[in-house]
PDB file of C-alpha atoms in Angstrom:
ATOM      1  CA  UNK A   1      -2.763   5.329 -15.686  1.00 93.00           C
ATOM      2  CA  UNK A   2      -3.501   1.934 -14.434  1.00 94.00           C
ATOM      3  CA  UNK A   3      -0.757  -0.297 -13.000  1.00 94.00           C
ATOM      4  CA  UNK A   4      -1.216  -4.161 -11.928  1.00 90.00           C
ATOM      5  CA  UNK A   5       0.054  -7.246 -11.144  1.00 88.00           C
ATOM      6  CA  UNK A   6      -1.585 -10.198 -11.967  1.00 84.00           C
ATOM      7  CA  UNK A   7      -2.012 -13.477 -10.465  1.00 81.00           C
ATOM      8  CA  UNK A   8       0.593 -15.781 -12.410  1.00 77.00           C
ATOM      9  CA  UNK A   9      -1.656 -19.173 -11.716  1.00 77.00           C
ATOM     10  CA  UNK A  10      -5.150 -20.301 -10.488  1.00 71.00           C
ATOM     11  CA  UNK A  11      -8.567 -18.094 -11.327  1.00 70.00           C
ATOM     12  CA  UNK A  12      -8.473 -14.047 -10.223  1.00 68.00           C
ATOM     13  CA  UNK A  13      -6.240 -12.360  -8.082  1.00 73.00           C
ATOM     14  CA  UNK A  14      -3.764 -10.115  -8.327  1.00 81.00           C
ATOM     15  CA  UNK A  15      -3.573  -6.114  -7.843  1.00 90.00           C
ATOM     16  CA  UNK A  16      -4.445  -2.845  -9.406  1.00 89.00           C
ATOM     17  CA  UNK A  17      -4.124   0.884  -9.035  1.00 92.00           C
ATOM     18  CA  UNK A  18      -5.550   3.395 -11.047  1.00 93.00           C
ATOM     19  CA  UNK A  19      -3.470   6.522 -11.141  1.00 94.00           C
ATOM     20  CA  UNK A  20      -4.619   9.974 -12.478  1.00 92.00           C
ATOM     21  CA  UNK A  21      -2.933  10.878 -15.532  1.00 94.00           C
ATOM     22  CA  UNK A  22      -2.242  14.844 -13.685  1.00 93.00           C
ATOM     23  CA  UNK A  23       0.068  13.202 -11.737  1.00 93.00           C
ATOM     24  CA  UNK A  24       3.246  12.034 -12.665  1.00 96.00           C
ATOM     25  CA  UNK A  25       4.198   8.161 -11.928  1.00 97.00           C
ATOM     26  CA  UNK A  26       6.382   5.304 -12.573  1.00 94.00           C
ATOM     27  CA  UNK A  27       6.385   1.726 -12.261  1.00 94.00           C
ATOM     28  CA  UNK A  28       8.680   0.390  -9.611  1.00 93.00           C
ATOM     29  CA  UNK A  29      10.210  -2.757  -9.716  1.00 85.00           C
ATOM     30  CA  UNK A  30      12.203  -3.645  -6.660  1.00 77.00           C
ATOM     31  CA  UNK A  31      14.778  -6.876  -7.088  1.00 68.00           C
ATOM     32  CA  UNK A  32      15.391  -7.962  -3.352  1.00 60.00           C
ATOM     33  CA  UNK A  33      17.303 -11.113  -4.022  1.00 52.00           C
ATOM     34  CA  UNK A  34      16.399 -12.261  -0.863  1.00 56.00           C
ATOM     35  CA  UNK A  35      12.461 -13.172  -1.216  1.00 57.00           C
ATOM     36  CA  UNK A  36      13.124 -14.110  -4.946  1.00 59.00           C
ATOM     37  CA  UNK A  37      11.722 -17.439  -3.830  1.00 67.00           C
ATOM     38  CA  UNK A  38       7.879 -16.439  -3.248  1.00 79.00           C
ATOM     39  CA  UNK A  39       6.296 -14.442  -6.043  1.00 83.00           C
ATOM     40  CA  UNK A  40       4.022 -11.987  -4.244  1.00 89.00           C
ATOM     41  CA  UNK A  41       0.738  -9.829  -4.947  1.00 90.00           C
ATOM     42  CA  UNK A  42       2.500  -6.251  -5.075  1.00 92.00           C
ATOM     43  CA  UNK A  43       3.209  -3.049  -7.273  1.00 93.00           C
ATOM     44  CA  UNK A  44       4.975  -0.686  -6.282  1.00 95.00           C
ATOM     45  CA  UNK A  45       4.620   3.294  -7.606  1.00 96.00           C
ATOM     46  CA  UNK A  46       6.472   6.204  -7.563  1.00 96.00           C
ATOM     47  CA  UNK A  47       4.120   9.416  -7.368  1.00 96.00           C
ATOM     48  CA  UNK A  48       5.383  13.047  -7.662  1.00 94.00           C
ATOM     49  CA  UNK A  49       2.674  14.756  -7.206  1.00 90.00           C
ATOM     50  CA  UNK A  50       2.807  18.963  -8.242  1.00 87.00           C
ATOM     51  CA  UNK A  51       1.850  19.643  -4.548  1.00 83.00           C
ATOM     52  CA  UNK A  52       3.482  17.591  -2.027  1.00 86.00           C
ATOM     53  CA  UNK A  53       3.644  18.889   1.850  1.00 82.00           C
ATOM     54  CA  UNK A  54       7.758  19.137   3.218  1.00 83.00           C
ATOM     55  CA  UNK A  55       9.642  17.407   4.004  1.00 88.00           C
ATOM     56  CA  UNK A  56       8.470  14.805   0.946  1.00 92.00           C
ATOM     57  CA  UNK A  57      10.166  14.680  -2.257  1.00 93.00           C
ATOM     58  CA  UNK A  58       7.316  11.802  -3.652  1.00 96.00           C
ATOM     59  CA  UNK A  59       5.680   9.329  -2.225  1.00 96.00           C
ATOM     60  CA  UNK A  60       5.922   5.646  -3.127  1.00 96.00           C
ATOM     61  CA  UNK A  61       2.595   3.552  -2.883  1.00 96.00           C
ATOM     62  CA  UNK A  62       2.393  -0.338  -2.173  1.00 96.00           C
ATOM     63  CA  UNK A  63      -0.819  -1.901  -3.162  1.00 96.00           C
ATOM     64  CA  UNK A  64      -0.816  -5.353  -2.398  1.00 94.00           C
ATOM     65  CA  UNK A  65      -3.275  -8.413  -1.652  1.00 93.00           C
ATOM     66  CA  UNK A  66      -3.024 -11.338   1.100  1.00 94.00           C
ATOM     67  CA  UNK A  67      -4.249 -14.448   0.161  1.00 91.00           C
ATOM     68  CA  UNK A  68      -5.294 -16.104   3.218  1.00 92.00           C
ATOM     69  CA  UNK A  69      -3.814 -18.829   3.188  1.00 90.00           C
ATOM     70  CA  UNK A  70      -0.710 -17.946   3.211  1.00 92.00           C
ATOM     71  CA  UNK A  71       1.299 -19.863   6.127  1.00 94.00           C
ATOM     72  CA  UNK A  72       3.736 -18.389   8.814  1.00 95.00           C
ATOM     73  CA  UNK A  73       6.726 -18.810   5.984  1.00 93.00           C
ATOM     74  CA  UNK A  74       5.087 -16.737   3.262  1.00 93.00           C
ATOM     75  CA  UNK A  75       4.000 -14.424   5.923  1.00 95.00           C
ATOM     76  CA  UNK A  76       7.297 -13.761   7.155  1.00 94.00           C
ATOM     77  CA  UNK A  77       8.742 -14.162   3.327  1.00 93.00           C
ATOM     78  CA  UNK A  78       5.939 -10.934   2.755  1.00 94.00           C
ATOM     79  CA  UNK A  79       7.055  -9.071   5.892  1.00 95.00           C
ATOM     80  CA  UNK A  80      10.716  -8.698   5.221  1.00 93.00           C
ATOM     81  CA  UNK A  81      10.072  -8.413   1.225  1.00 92.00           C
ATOM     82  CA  UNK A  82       8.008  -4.957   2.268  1.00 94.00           C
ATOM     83  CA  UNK A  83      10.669  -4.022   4.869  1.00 94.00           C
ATOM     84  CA  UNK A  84      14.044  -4.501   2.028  1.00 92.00           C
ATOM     85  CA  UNK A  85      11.477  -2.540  -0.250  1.00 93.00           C
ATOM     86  CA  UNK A  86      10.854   0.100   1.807  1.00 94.00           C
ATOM     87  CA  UNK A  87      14.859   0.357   2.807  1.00 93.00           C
ATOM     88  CA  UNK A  88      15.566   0.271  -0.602  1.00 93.00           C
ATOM     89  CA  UNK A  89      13.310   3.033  -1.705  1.00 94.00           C
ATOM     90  CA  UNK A  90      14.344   4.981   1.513  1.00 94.00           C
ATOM     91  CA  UNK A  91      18.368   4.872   0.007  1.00 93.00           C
ATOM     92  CA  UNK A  92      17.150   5.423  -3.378  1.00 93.00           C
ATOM     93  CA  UNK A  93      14.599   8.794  -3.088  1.00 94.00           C
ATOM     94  CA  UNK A  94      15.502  11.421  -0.600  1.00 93.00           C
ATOM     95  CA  UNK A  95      12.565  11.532   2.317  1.00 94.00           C
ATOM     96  CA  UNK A  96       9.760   9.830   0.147  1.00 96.00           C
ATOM     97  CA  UNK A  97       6.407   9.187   2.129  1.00 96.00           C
ATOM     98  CA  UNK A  98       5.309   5.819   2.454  1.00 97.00           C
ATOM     99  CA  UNK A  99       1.270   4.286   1.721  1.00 96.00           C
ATOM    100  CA  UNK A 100       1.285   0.403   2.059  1.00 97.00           C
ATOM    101  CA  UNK A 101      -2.503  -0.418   1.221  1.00 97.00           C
ATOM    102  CA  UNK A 102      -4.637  -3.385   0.626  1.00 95.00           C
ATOM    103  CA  UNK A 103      -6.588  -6.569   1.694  1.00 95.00           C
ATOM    104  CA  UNK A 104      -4.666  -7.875   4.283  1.00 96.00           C
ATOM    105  CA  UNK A 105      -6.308 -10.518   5.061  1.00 93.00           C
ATOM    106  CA  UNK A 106      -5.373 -12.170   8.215  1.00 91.00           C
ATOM    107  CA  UNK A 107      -1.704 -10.746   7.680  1.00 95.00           C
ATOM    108  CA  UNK A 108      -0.128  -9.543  11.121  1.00 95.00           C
ATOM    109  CA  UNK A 109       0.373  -5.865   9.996  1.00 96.00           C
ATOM    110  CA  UNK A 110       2.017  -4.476  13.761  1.00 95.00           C
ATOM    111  CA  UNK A 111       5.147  -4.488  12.090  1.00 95.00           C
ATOM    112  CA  UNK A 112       4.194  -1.287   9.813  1.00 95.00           C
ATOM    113  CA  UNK A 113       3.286   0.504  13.162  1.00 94.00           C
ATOM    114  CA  UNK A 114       6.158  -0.756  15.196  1.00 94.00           C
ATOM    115  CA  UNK A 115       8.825  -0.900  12.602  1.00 94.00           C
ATOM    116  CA  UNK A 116       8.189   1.248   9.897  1.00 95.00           C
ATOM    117  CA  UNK A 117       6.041   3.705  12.004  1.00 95.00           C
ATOM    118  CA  UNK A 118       3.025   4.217  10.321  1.00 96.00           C
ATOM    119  CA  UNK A 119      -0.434   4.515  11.398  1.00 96.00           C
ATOM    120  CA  UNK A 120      -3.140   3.089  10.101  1.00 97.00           C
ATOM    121  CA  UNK A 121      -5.914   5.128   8.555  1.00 96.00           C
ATOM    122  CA  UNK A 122      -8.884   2.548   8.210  1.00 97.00           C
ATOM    123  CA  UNK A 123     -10.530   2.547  11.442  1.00 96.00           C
ATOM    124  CA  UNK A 124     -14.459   0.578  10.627  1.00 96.00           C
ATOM    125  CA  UNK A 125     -14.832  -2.882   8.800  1.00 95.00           C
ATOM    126  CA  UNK A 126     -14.590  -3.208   5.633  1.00 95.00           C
ATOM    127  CA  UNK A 127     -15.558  -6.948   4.877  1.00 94.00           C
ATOM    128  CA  UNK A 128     -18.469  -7.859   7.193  1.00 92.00           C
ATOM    129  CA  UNK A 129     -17.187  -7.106  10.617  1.00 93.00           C
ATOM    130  CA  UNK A 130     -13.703  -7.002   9.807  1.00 93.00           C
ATOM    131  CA  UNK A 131     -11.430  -4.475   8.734  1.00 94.00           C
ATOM    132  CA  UNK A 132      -9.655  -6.803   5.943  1.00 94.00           C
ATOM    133  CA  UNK A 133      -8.370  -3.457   3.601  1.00 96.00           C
ATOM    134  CA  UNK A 134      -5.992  -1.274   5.283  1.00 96.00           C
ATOM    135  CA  UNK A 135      -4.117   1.896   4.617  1.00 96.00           C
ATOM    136  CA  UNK A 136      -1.101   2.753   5.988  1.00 97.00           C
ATOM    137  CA  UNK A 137       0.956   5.900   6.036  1.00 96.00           C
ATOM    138  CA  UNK A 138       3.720   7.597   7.661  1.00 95.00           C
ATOM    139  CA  UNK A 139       2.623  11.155   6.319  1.00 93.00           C
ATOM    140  CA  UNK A 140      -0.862  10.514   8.284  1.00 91.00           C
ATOM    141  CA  UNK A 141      -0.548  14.547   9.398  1.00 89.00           C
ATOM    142  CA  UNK A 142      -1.380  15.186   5.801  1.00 90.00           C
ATOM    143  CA  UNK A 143      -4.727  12.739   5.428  1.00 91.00           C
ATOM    144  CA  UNK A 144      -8.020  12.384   6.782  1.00 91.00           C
ATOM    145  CA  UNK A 145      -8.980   9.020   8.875  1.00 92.00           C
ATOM    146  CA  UNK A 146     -10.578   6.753   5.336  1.00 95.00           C
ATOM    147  CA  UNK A 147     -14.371   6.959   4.798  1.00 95.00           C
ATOM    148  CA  UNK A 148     -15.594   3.175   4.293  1.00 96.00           C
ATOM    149  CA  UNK A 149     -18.132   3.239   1.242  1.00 96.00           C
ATOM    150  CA  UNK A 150     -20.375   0.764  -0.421  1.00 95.00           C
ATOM    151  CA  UNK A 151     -19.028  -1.904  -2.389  1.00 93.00           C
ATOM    152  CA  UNK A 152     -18.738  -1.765  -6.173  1.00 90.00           C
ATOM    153  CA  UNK A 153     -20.378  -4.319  -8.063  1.00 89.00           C
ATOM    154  CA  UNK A 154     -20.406  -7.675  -6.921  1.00 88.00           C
ATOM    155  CA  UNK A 155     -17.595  -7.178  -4.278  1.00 88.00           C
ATOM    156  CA  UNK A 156     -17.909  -8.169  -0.941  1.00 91.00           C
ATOM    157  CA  UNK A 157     -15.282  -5.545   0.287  1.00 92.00           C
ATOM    158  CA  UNK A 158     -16.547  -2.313   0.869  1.00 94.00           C
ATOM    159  CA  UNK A 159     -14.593   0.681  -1.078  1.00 94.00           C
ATOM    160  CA  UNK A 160     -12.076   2.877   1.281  1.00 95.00           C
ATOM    161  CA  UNK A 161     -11.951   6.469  -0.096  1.00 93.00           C
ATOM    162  CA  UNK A 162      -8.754   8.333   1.730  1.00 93.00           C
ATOM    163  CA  UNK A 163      -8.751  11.987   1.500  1.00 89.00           C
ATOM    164  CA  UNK A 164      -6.068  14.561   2.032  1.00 86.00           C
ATOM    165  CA  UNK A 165      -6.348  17.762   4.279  1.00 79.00           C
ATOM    166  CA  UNK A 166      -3.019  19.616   3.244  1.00 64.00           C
ATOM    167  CA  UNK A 167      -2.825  22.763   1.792  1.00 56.00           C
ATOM    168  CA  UNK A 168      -6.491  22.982  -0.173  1.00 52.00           C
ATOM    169  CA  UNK A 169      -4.787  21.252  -2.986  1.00 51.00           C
ATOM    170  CA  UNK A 170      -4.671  17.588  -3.473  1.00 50.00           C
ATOM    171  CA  UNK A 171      -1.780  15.079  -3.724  1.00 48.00           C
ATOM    172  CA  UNK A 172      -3.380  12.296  -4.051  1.00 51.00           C
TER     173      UNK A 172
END
């Protein structure tokens, strides 16, 4: 299943995550009122996997991109868009787990350690020598540290393959 958000104006852009068709997921579309304003590279999905460790219930997965040049306003716009997301989804599903991935950028990302209290699971460059794609989690017990592979095609970005270790069965 392939979900995406496309740039609205200007050449390329935009996100996209491939989901496999054994696992069950929806389409989320949060309305926070509040960044209504800036019209952001995100999707948000809802996975319910058949294997999930406890205490999850699902796990909702934020794949977004950074332009970089984004100024201190859109960045801070971004930053509290993810935060009302992740509070919404947090009232809405009971204990989901939490994956905010993507190209970052230059995007000051310490608020997903400090705040929401994830750790990040990319640990070697992945553009040159910087480390531009991230993945971060708050069910980090559950996956392996992300293997950095060659690029596909033309990209410049290398690929980032994360991994579960949970149970011998994977979930996702």
């Amino acid at each position: 299943v392939t979900y995406r958000r496309d740039r609205s104006s200007g050449l390329g852009g935009g996100v996209l995550c491939y989901v496999s068709s054994s696992i069950q997921s929806y389409l989320l579309s949060p309305s926070v009122v509040l960044c209504s304003d800036f019209e952001f590279e995100v999707v948000c999905i809802l996975l319910r996997p058949k294997f999930l460790p406890r205490p999850f219930s699902c796990l909702v997965v934020g794949v977004l991109y950074v332009p970089p040049w984004y100024n201190s306003e859109t960045c801070r716009a971004l930053r509290l868009y993810i935060l009302s997301c992740i509070d919404l989804f947090r009232t809405k599903y009971s204990q989901p787990g939490f994956i905010i991935c993507g190209d970052f950028n230059s995007f000051d990302t310490d608020f997903c350690q400090h705040i929401l209290h994830c750790v990040q699971l990319v640990k070697k460059p992945t553009r040159g020598l910087r480390t531009l794609d991230k993945f971060y989690t708050d069910c980090n017990a559950f996956y392996n540290e992300a293997v950095i592979l060659p690029p596909l095609g033309r990209s410049d970005h290398n690929c980032v393959f994360v991994s579960s270790h949970c149970c011998h069965r994977p979930i996702v």
